Amino acid sequence: MWDAIVVGGGLAGWTAGIRAAQRGKKVLIVTEGVGTLYYFSGIFDYGDLESLRHLPKHPYSLFDAEAIDRGKHFIQELCPEYIETNKSQHALTVLGTARQGDLMPRSMVLPNHQEQGSFVLLVPEGLKDFFPEIVVSNLVREFPGWQVNVKRVHAENFGEWQRMGKSASGIDYAAIWRSKEGQNLLAQEIEAIKREHQGAGSRSGKIAVVLPSLVSEYFDASRTKTYVQDYSLPVIEMSSFLPSPHGRYFAEYLKHQFTDLGGELMIGARAAALNGKPMSAKQPKSCQEIIVQSMGKVLHLKAKKFILATGGLLGGGIKVGIERKLIQEDVFDLPLYVPQEWSTSQFFASQPFAQIGVETDKCLRPLDTNQGRVIWDNVHVVGRMLAHWDPWTQRCGGGVSVTSGCAAAEII
């Protein structure tokens, strides 16, 4: 029997699994895939913590400030290159605009807007869905004291692709840049840029190379690399676009971190049902096992605790029937908070459907709000499955997922 079974392999699920394994617990993660991690930009957003914590039903209201800080420290210990930023520190989006974030790698942090210098945008040939003209235009507007130049880079690995008219994704290029051959190529290009600017002179001595799809060594899941390339100029990574190189390598990194701690993993498995019983007539039920379908087999998996991290409406943890007449949580059949109206006419406004999810007590146990009681005593809900928050307009997706995942792991 496991101490805990985590159902779902998104950010909240991996966080819960890794933190519980760090605490010496025997943990199994059951997941159909990688959840929405492939959409991860490389930056963790926590939102306006003080305002959100005072919203009566927002997930942050379930936690004190110390619990939220523990989640931040968990990420920084897991990924030492991540730093907590202030309001004056920004990262660069794939369109060349500056955006704030609460935790980001050092390699993404932009220079101060008030400084002067030169940006050189390296443009990989054949990179799909990348628009250097827009990036340059936005960089010029965002950094009026900086010169912006473009240098195109040719990778021989994609020569045949280009001859066939096939473009390369960010993930394809990230794989090149993370190889020894690719890093040597970048080092040569960056050294050439340095010589050019030293010869021609620039507005100031500061030169920074901007590059999409680099994904530096902070997500090295293999732990087998024997080389680290030093560049002669500072390199600034842009945040990821889809398909996300940061998301792919972060998912692999989390998987290796979990299994290195002794965690067990079942990928491509679907939790379909459960067995449980009431502890007494007036007390919550206790889940004894979940029933999992994997590779044509039906498995009965027992644990002391269960963590539900299946990703909510967009992650597939909540199923919606035809014309929304049937909406249900897919594993434990938990009651859901569903707003009367699902959407508003203003496209960029907070959409009510984002608030759909499971209501819980402060221990993240699912509630039947009609009867005012806990449903399952040993089930804890985390991440996007929690009700009453909007990761987009409130910009707190990473924060809620990490905080709730860590908090659930501490209960095990």
CSV table of C-alpha atoms in Angstrom, one decimal:
chain,number,residue,atom,x,y,z
A,1,MET,CA,0.0,0.0,0.0
A,2,TRP,CA,1.2,3.5,-0.9
A,3,ASP,CA,1.2,6.4,1.5
A,4,ALA,CA,-0.3,8.4,-1.3
A,5,ILE,CA,-1.5,8.1,-4.9
A,6,VAL,CA,-1.5,11.3,-6.9
A,7,VAL,CA,-3.9,11.2,-9.8
A,8,GLY,CA,-2.7,13.6,-12.5
A,9,GLY,CA,0.7,14.7,-13.9
A,10,GLY,CA,0.5,18.4,-14.2
A,11,LEU,CA,2.4,21.0,-12.2
A,12,ALA,CA,0.3,20.5,-9.0
A,13,GLY,CA,0.5,16.7,-9.2
A,14,TRP,CA,4.3,16.6,-9.7
A,15,THR,CA,4.7,19.1,-6.9
A,16,ALA,CA,2.7,17.0,-4.5
A,17,GLY,CA,4.5,13.8,-5.5
A,18,ILE,CA,8.0,15.2,-5.3
A,19,ARG,CA,7.4,17.0,-2.0
A,20,ALA,CA,5.8,13.9,-0.4
A,21,ALA,CA,8.7,11.8,-1.7
A,22,GLN,CA,11.2,14.3,-0.2
A,23,ARG,CA,9.4,13.7,3.1
A,24,GLY,CA,10.1,9.9,2.8
A,25,LYS,CA,6.6,8.9,1.8
A,26,LYS,CA,5.9,6.1,-0.6
A,27,VAL,CA,4.2,7.7,-3.5
A,28,LEU,CA,2.7,6.7,-6.9
A,29,ILE,CA,1.7,9.2,-9.6
A,30,VAL,CA,-0.9,7.9,-12.0
A,31,THR,CA,-1.3,10.1,-15.2
A,32,GLU,CA,-2.6,9.8,-18.7
A,33,GLY,CA,0.1,12.3,-19.9
A,34,VAL,CA,1.9,15.5,-18.9
A,35,GLY,CA,-1.2,17.6,-18.4
A,36,THR,CA,-0.8,21.2,-19.4
A,37,LEU,CA,2.9,21.3,-18.7
A,38,TYR,CA,3.7,21.6,-22.4
A,39,TYR,CA,2.2,25.1,-22.2
A,40,PHE,CA,4.6,26.2,-19.5
A,41,SER,CA,6.4,29.4,-20.4
A,42,GLY,CA,9.3,28.9,-18.0
A,43,ILE,CA,7.9,31.6,-15.6
A,44,PHE,CA,5.9,31.1,-12.4
A,45,ASP,CA,3.1,33.7,-11.8
A,46,TYR,CA,1.7,34.1,-8.3
A,47,GLY,CA,-0.6,37.2,-8.9
A,48,ASP,CA,-1.4,39.9,-6.4
A,49,LEU,CA,-1.1,37.7,-3.3
A,50,GLU,CA,-2.5,40.2,-0.8
A,51,SER,CA,-5.6,41.0,-2.9
A,52,LEU,CA,-6.3,37.3,-3.8
A,53,ARG,CA,-5.8,36.0,-0.3
A,54,HIS,CA,-8.7,38.3,0.8
A,55,LEU,CA,-11.1,36.9,-1.8
A,56,PRO,CA,-13.4,34.7,0.4
A,57,LYS,CA,-13.3,31.6,-1.8
A,58,HIS,CA,-10.1,32.0,-3.7
A,59,PRO,CA,-7.7,29.0,-3.2
A,60,TYR,CA,-5.1,31.4,-1.6
A,61,SER,CA,-7.6,32.1,1.2
A,62,LEU,CA,-7.0,28.5,2.3
A,63,PHE,CA,-3.3,29.1,3.0
A,64,ASP,CA,-1.3,31.5,5.3
A,65,ALA,CA,1.6,33.4,4.0
A,66,GLU,CA,4.1,30.8,5.3
A,67,ALA,CA,2.5,28.1,3.2
A,68,ILE,CA,2.8,30.2,0.0
A,69,ASP,CA,6.4,31.0,0.8
A,70,ARG,CA,7.1,27.3,1.3
A,71,GLY,CA,5.9,26.6,-2.2
A,72,LYS,CA,8.2,29.3,-3.6
A,73,HIS,CA,11.2,27.9,-1.6
A,74,PHE,CA,10.3,24.4,-2.9
A,75,ILE,CA,10.7,25.6,-6.5
A,76,GLN,CA,13.9,27.5,-5.8
A,77,GLU,CA,15.4,24.4,-4.1
A,78,LEU,CA,14.3,22.2,-7.0
A,79,CYS,CA,15.6,24.6,-9.6
A,80,PRO,CA,18.4,26.7,-8.1
A,81,GLU,CA,18.6,29.0,-11.1
A,82,TYR,CA,15.1,30.4,-10.3
A,83,ILE,CA,15.0,33.7,-8.5
A,84,GLU,CA,12.2,35.7,-6.9
A,85,THR,CA,11.8,38.9,-8.9
A,86,ASN,CA,10.6,42.4,-8.0
A,87,LYS,CA,8.3,44.7,-9.9
A,88,SER,CA,11.2,46.3,-11.8
A,89,GLN,CA,12.4,42.9,-13.2
A,90,HIS,CA,10.9,41.5,-16.4
A,91,ALA,CA,11.2,38.7,-18.9
A,92,LEU,CA,10.9,38.8,-22.6
A,93,THR,CA,7.9,37.2,-24.4
A,94,VAL,CA,8.2,35.5,-27.7
A,95,LEU,CA,6.8,38.6,-29.3
A,96,GLY,CA,9.5,40.9,-27.8
A,97,THR,CA,7.3,42.5,-25.1
A,98,ALA,CA,8.4,42.7,-21.5
A,99,ARG,CA,6.3,40.8,-18.9
A,100,GLN,CA,6.5,40.5,-15.1
A,101,GLY,CA,6.8,37.2,-13.3
A,102,ASP,CA,7.3,36.1,-9.7
A,103,LEU,CA,9.8,33.3,-10.2
A,104,MET,CA,12.0,33.0,-13.3
A,105,PRO,CA,15.4,31.7,-14.3
A,106,ARG,CA,18.3,34.2,-14.1
A,107,SER,CA,18.8,33.8,-17.8
A,108,MET,CA,15.4,35.3,-18.5
A,109,VAL,CA,15.8,38.5,-16.5
A,110,LEU,CA,16.0,41.5,-18.7
A,111,PRO,CA,18.3,44.5,-18.1
A,112,ASN,CA,16.9,47.6,-16.5
A,113,HIS,CA,14.8,49.7,-18.9
A,114,GLN,CA,16.7,52.8,-17.9
A,115,GLU,CA,20.1,51.4,-19.0
A,116,GLN,CA,21.5,51.7,-22.5
A,117,GLY,CA,23.2,49.2,-24.7
A,118,SER,CA,22.6,46.9,-27.7
A,119,PHE,CA,20.4,43.8,-28.1
A,120,VAL,CA,21.3,41.3,-30.8
A,121,LEU,CA,18.4,39.1,-31.7
A,122,LEU,CA,19.6,35.7,-33.0
A,123,VAL,CA,17.0,34.3,-35.4
A,124,PRO,CA,17.3,30.6,-36.1
A,125,GLU,CA,16.5,29.9,-39.8
A,126,GLY,CA,13.3,28.1,-40.4
A,127,LEU,CA,11.9,28.5,-36.9
A,128,LYS,CA,8.2,28.0,-37.0
A,129,ASP,CA,5.8,30.7,-35.6
A,130,PHE,CA,8.6,33.1,-34.8
A,131,PHE,CA,8.3,36.7,-36.1
A,132,PRO,CA,11.5,38.6,-35.7
A,133,GLU,CA,10.2,41.8,-37.3
A,134,ILE,CA,7.5,42.0,-34.5
A,135,VAL,CA,10.1,41.2,-31.8
A,136,VAL,CA,12.4,44.0,-33.0
A,137,SER,CA,9.6,46.5,-33.2
A,138,ASN,CA,8.5,45.7,-29.6
A,139,LEU,CA,12.1,45.7,-28.3
A,140,VAL,CA,12.6,49.1,-29.7
A,141,ARG,CA,9.5,50.4,-28.0
A,142,GLU,CA,10.2,48.7,-24.7
A,143,PHE,CA,13.8,49.7,-24.5
A,144,PRO,CA,14.2,53.1,-26.1
A,145,GLY,CA,17.8,53.5,-24.9
A,146,TRP,CA,18.9,50.3,-26.6
A,147,GLN,CA,20.0,49.5,-30.2
A,148,VAL,CA,18.4,46.4,-31.7
A,149,ASN,CA,20.1,44.3,-34.4
A,150,VAL,CA,19.3,41.0,-36.0
A,151,LYS,CA,21.6,38.1,-36.8
A,152,ARG,CA,20.4,35.0,-38.5
A,153,VAL,CA,21.8,31.6,-37.5
A,154,HIS,CA,21.9,28.5,-39.7
A,155,ALA,CA,22.0,25.0,-38.1
A,156,GLU,CA,23.2,22.3,-40.5
A,157,ASN,CA,20.9,19.8,-38.7
A,158,PHE,CA,17.9,21.4,-40.4
A,159,GLY,CA,19.4,22.0,-43.8
A,160,GLU,CA,17.5,19.1,-45.4
A,161,TRP,CA,14.3,20.2,-43.7
A,162,GLN,CA,14.6,23.7,-45.2
A,163,ARG,CA,15.3,22.3,-48.7
A,164,MET,CA,12.0,20.4,-48.4
A,165,GLY,CA,10.2,23.5,-47.1
A,166,LYS,CA,9.7,22.1,-43.7
A,167,SER,CA,10.0,24.4,-40.7
A,168,ALA,CA,11.5,23.5,-37.2
A,169,SER,CA,9.7,24.1,-33.9
A,170,GLY,CA,11.1,25.6,-30.8
A,171,ILE,CA,11.4,22.2,-29.3
A,172,ASP,CA,13.5,21.1,-32.3
A,173,TYR,CA,15.9,24.0,-32.0
A,174,ALA,CA,16.1,23.7,-28.2
A,175,ALA,CA,17.3,20.1,-28.7
A,176,ILE,CA,20.1,21.5,-30.9
A,177,TRP,CA,21.1,24.3,-28.5
A,178,ARG,CA,21.3,21.9,-25.6
A,179,SER,CA,23.7,19.6,-27.5
A,180,LYS,CA,27.5,20.0,-27.5
A,181,GLU,CA,27.5,20.8,-31.2
A,182,GLY,CA,24.7,23.4,-30.9
A,183,GLN,CA,26.4,25.1,-27.9
A,184,ASN,CA,29.7,25.3,-29.8
A,185,LEU,CA,27.8,26.8,-32.8
A,186,LEU,CA,26.2,29.4,-30.5
A,187,ALA,CA,29.5,30.2,-28.9
A,188,GLN,CA,31.0,30.9,-32.3
A,189,GLU,CA,28.1,33.1,-33.3
A,190,ILE,CA,28.2,35.1,-30.1
A,191,GLU,CA,32.0,35.6,-30.3
A,192,ALA,CA,31.5,36.9,-33.8
A,193,ILE,CA,28.8,39.4,-32.5
A,194,LYS,CA,31.2,40.5,-29.8
A,195,ARG,CA,34.0,41.2,-32.4
A,196,GLU,CA,31.6,43.1,-34.7
A,197,HIS,CA,30.3,45.4,-32.0
A,198,GLN,CA,33.7,46.1,-30.5
A,199,GLY,CA,34.9,47.0,-34.0
A,200,ALA,CA,31.9,49.2,-35.0
A,201,GLY,CA,31.2,50.7,-31.5
A,202,SER,CA,27.8,50.9,-29.9
A,203,ARG,CA,25.8,53.3,-27.8
A,204,SER,CA,27.4,51.8,-24.7
A,205,GLY,CA,29.6,48.9,-23.9
A,206,LYS,CA,26.6,46.6,-22.9
A,207,ILE,CA,25.7,44.0,-25.4
A,208,ALA,CA,23.1,41.2,-24.8
A,209,VAL,CA,22.2,38.4,-27.1
A,210,VAL,CA,18.5,37.5,-27.2
A,211,LEU,CA,17.6,34.0,-28.3
A,212,PRO,CA,14.3,32.0,-28.5
A,213,SER,CA,14.2,28.3,-27.5
A,214,LEU,CA,17.5,28.0,-25.7
A,215,VAL,CA,16.3,26.4,-22.4
A,216,SER,CA,19.5,26.4,-20.4
A,217,GLU,CA,20.9,23.8,-18.2
A,218,TYR,CA,18.5,24.4,-15.3
A,219,PHE,CA,16.3,21.7,-16.7
A,220,ASP,CA,18.9,19.1,-17.3
A,221,ALA,CA,17.0,15.9,-16.6
A,222,SER,CA,19.8,13.5,-17.8
A,223,ARG,CA,22.4,14.7,-15.3
A,224,THR,CA,25.0,13.2,-17.7
A,225,LYS,CA,26.4,16.3,-19.4
A,226,THR,CA,30.1,16.7,-18.9
A,227,TYR,CA,30.4,20.1,-20.6
A,228,VAL,CA,29.1,23.5,-19.8
A,229,GLN,CA,29.6,26.2,-22.5
A,230,ASP,CA,30.6,29.7,-21.5
A,231,TYR,CA,29.5,32.5,-23.8
A,232,SER,CA,31.5,35.7,-24.3
A,233,LEU,CA,28.4,37.8,-24.0
A,234,PRO,CA,25.3,37.5,-21.8
A,235,VAL,CA,22.5,35.5,-23.3
A,236,ILE,CA,18.8,36.3,-22.6
A,237,GLU,CA,16.3,33.6,-23.1
A,238,MET,CA,12.8,34.5,-24.4
A,239,SER,CA,9.8,32.8,-22.8
A,240,SER,CA,8.5,29.8,-24.7
A,241,PHE,CA,5.9,29.6,-27.4
A,242,LEU,CA,3.9,26.5,-28.3
A,243,PRO,CA,4.9,23.8,-28.5
A,244,SER,CA,6.9,24.9,-25.4
A,245,PRO,CA,10.5,23.8,-25.0
A,246,HIS,CA,10.4,24.9,-21.4
A,247,GLY,CA,7.3,22.8,-20.8
A,248,ARG,CA,8.8,19.7,-22.4
A,249,TYR,CA,12.1,19.9,-20.5
A,250,PHE,CA,10.5,20.9,-17.2
A,251,ALA,CA,8.2,17.9,-17.4
A,252,GLU,CA,11.1,15.6,-18.0
A,253,TYR,CA,13.0,17.3,-15.2
A,254,LEU,CA,10.2,16.8,-12.7
A,255,LYS,CA,9.8,13.1,-13.7
A,256,HIS,CA,13.5,12.4,-13.0
A,257,GLN,CA,13.4,14.4,-9.8
A,258,PHE,CA,10.4,12.3,-8.6
A,259,THR,CA,11.8,8.9,-9.6
A,260,ASP,CA,15.3,9.7,-8.2
A,261,LEU,CA,13.5,10.1,-4.8
A,262,GLY,CA,12.1,6.7,-5.1
A,263,GLY,CA,8.7,7.7,-6.4
A,264,GLU,CA,6.8,5.3,-8.6
A,265,LEU,CA,5.2,6.4,-11.9
A,266,MET,CA,2.4,5.0,-14.0
A,267,ILE,CA,2.1,6.9,-17.3
A,268,GLY,CA,-0.7,6.3,-19.9
A,269,ALA,CA,-3.0,5.1,-17.1
A,270,ARG,CA,-6.5,6.4,-16.5
A,271,ALA,CA,-8.1,6.5,-13.0
A,272,ALA,CA,-11.7,5.5,-13.8
A,273,ALA,CA,-13.4,4.8,-10.4
A,274,LEU,CA,-12.9,4.2,-6.7
A,275,ASN,CA,-14.0,2.1,-3.8
A,276,GLY,CA,-14.6,3.5,-0.4
A,277,LYS,CA,-16.9,3.4,2.6
A,278,PRO,CA,-18.2,5.7,5.3
A,279,MET,CA,-16.2,5.9,8.5
A,280,SER,CA,-19.5,6.2,10.3
A,281,ALA,CA,-22.9,7.5,9.6
A,282,LYS,CA,-22.0,11.1,10.4
A,283,GLN,CA,-18.4,11.2,9.3
A,284,PRO,CA,-16.7,11.5,5.8
A,285,LYS,CA,-16.1,8.5,3.7
A,286,SER,CA,-12.7,6.9,3.4
A,287,CYS,CA,-11.3,6.0,0.0
A,288,GLN,CA,-9.7,2.6,0.0
A,289,GLU,CA,-8.6,2.2,-3.6
A,290,ILE,CA,-8.8,3.6,-7.1
A,291,ILE,CA,-9.5,1.6,-10.1
A,292,VAL,CA,-7.1,2.3,-13.0
A,293,GLN,CA,-7.2,1.3,-16.6
A,294,SER,CA,-3.7,0.8,-18.0
A,295,MET,CA,-2.6,-1.1,-21.2
A,296,GLY,CA,-5.8,-3.0,-21.4
A,297,LYS,CA,-5.7,-4.1,-17.8
A,298,VAL,CA,-7.8,-3.0,-14.8
A,299,LEU,CA,-5.8,-2.4,-11.6
A,300,HIS,CA,-7.0,-1.9,-8.1
A,301,LEU,CA,-4.5,0.5,-6.3
A,302,LYS,CA,-4.7,1.0,-2.6
A,303,ALA,CA,-3.3,4.0,-0.6
A,304,LYS,CA,-3.7,5.8,2.7
A,305,LYS,CA,-4.2,9.2,1.0
A,306,PHE,CA,-5.3,10.3,-2.5
A,307,ILE,CA,-4.4,13.6,-4.2
A,308,LEU,CA,-6.7,14.7,-7.1
A,309,ALA,CA,-4.6,16.8,-9.6
A,310,THR,CA,-6.4,16.1,-12.9
A,311,GLY,CA,-6.3,19.6,-14.3
A,312,GLY,CA,-9.9,20.8,-14.2
A,313,LEU,CA,-12.0,21.7,-17.2
A,314,LEU,CA,-9.2,22.4,-19.7
A,315,GLY,CA,-7.0,19.6,-18.3
A,316,GLY,CA,-9.6,16.9,-18.8
A,317,GLY,CA,-10.4,16.3,-15.1
A,318,ILE,CA,-13.9,17.7,-15.6
A,319,LYS,CA,-16.1,16.3,-18.3
A,320,VAL,CA,-18.8,18.3,-20.0
A,321,GLY,CA,-21.7,16.6,-21.9
A,322,ILE,CA,-23.7,17.8,-24.8
A,323,GLU,CA,-25.0,21.3,-24.4
A,324,ARG,CA,-23.4,21.3,-20.9
A,325,LYS,CA,-26.4,19.3,-19.5
A,326,LEU,CA,-23.9,16.9,-17.8
A,327,ILE,CA,-20.8,18.2,-16.1
A,328,GLN,CA,-18.9,16.0,-13.6
A,329,GLU,CA,-15.5,15.4,-12.0
A,330,ASP,CA,-14.2,12.2,-13.6
A,331,VAL,CA,-12.6,10.1,-10.9
A,332,PHE,CA,-14.2,10.6,-7.4
A,333,ASP,CA,-17.5,12.0,-8.8
A,334,LEU,CA,-17.1,15.1,-6.6
A,335,PRO,CA,-19.8,17.9,-6.6
A,336,LEU,CA,-18.7,20.9,-8.6
A,337,TYR,CA,-19.2,24.6,-8.2
A,338,VAL,CA,-20.6,25.7,-11.6
A,339,PRO,CA,-21.6,29.4,-12.2
A,340,GLN,CA,-25.0,30.1,-13.7
A,341,GLU,CA,-23.5,31.8,-16.7
A,342,TRP,CA,-20.3,30.3,-18.2
A,343,SER,CA,-19.1,33.3,-20.2
A,344,THR,CA,-19.3,37.0,-20.7
A,345,SER,CA,-19.4,39.0,-23.9
A,346,GLN,CA,-16.1,40.8,-23.2
A,347,PHE,CA,-13.4,38.6,-24.6
A,348,PHE,CA,-10.6,39.6,-22.3
A,349,ALA,CA,-12.7,39.7,-19.2
A,350,SER,CA,-12.5,37.0,-16.5
A,351,GLN,CA,-14.7,34.2,-17.8
A,352,PRO,CA,-17.0,32.4,-15.3
A,353,PHE,CA,-16.2,28.9,-16.6
A,354,ALA,CA,-12.6,29.4,-15.3
A,355,GLN,CA,-14.1,29.3,-11.7
A,356,ILE,CA,-15.6,25.8,-12.2
A,357,GLY,CA,-14.1,23.3,-9.7
A,358,VAL,CA,-14.2,21.5,-6.4
A,359,GLU,CA,-14.8,23.4,-3.2
A,360,THR,CA,-12.7,22.2,-0.2
A,361,ASP,CA,-11.9,22.8,3.4
A,362,LYS,CA,-8.6,24.2,4.6
A,363,CYS,CA,-7.1,20.7,4.4
A,364,LEU,CA,-8.0,20.6,0.7
A,365,ARG,CA,-10.6,17.9,1.4
A,366,PRO,CA,-13.7,18.0,-1.0
A,367,LEU,CA,-16.9,19.6,0.4
A,368,ASP,CA,-20.5,19.0,-0.1
A,369,THR,CA,-21.5,22.6,0.3
A,370,ASN,CA,-25.2,21.8,0.3
A,371,GLN,CA,-24.8,19.7,3.5
A,372,GLY,CA,-21.8,21.6,4.8
A,373,ARG,CA,-19.6,18.5,5.3
A,374,VAL,CA,-16.4,16.9,4.0
A,375,ILE,CA,-17.1,14.1,1.5
A,376,TRP,CA,-13.8,12.1,1.6
A,377,ASP,CA,-11.6,12.3,4.6
A,378,ASN,CA,-8.4,11.0,2.8
A,379,VAL,CA,-8.8,12.8,-0.6
A,380,HIS,CA,-7.1,16.1,-1.2
A,381,VAL,CA,-7.8,18.4,-4.2
A,382,VAL,CA,-5.1,20.6,-5.8
A,383,GLY,CA,-4.3,22.8,-8.7
A,384,ARG,CA,-6.9,23.6,-11.4
A,385,MET,CA,-9.4,21.2,-9.8
A,386,LEU,CA,-9.9,23.8,-7.1
A,387,ALA,CA,-12.9,26.2,-7.6
A,388,HIS,CA,-13.2,30.0,-7.6
A,389,TRP,CA,-10.1,31.2,-9.4
A,390,ASP,CA,-9.0,32.3,-12.8
A,391,PRO,CA,-5.3,31.5,-13.7
A,392,TRP,CA,-5.4,33.9,-16.7
A,393,THR,CA,-6.9,37.2,-15.5
A,394,GLN,CA,-5.6,36.7,-12.0
A,395,ARG,CA,-2.2,35.5,-13.2
A,396,CYS,CA,-1.7,33.1,-10.4
A,397,GLY,CA,-1.7,29.7,-12.2
A,398,GLY,CA,1.8,28.5,-11.1
A,399,GLY,CA,1.3,29.9,-7.6
A,400,VAL,CA,-1.9,28.1,-6.8
A,401,SER,CA,-0.7,24.9,-8.3
A,402,VAL,CA,2.6,24.8,-6.4
A,403,THR,CA,1.1,26.1,-3.1
A,404,SER,CA,-1.7,23.6,-3.1
A,405,GLY,CA,0.5,20.7,-4.2
A,406,CYS,CA,3.0,21.4,-1.5
A,407,ALA,CA,0.3,21.8,1.1
A,408,ALA,CA,-1.3,18.5,0.2
A,409,ALA,CA,2.1,16.8,0.4
A,410,GLU,CA,2.7,18.1,3.9
A,411,ILE,CA,-0.6,16.5,5.0
A,412,ILE,CA,0.4,13.0,3.9
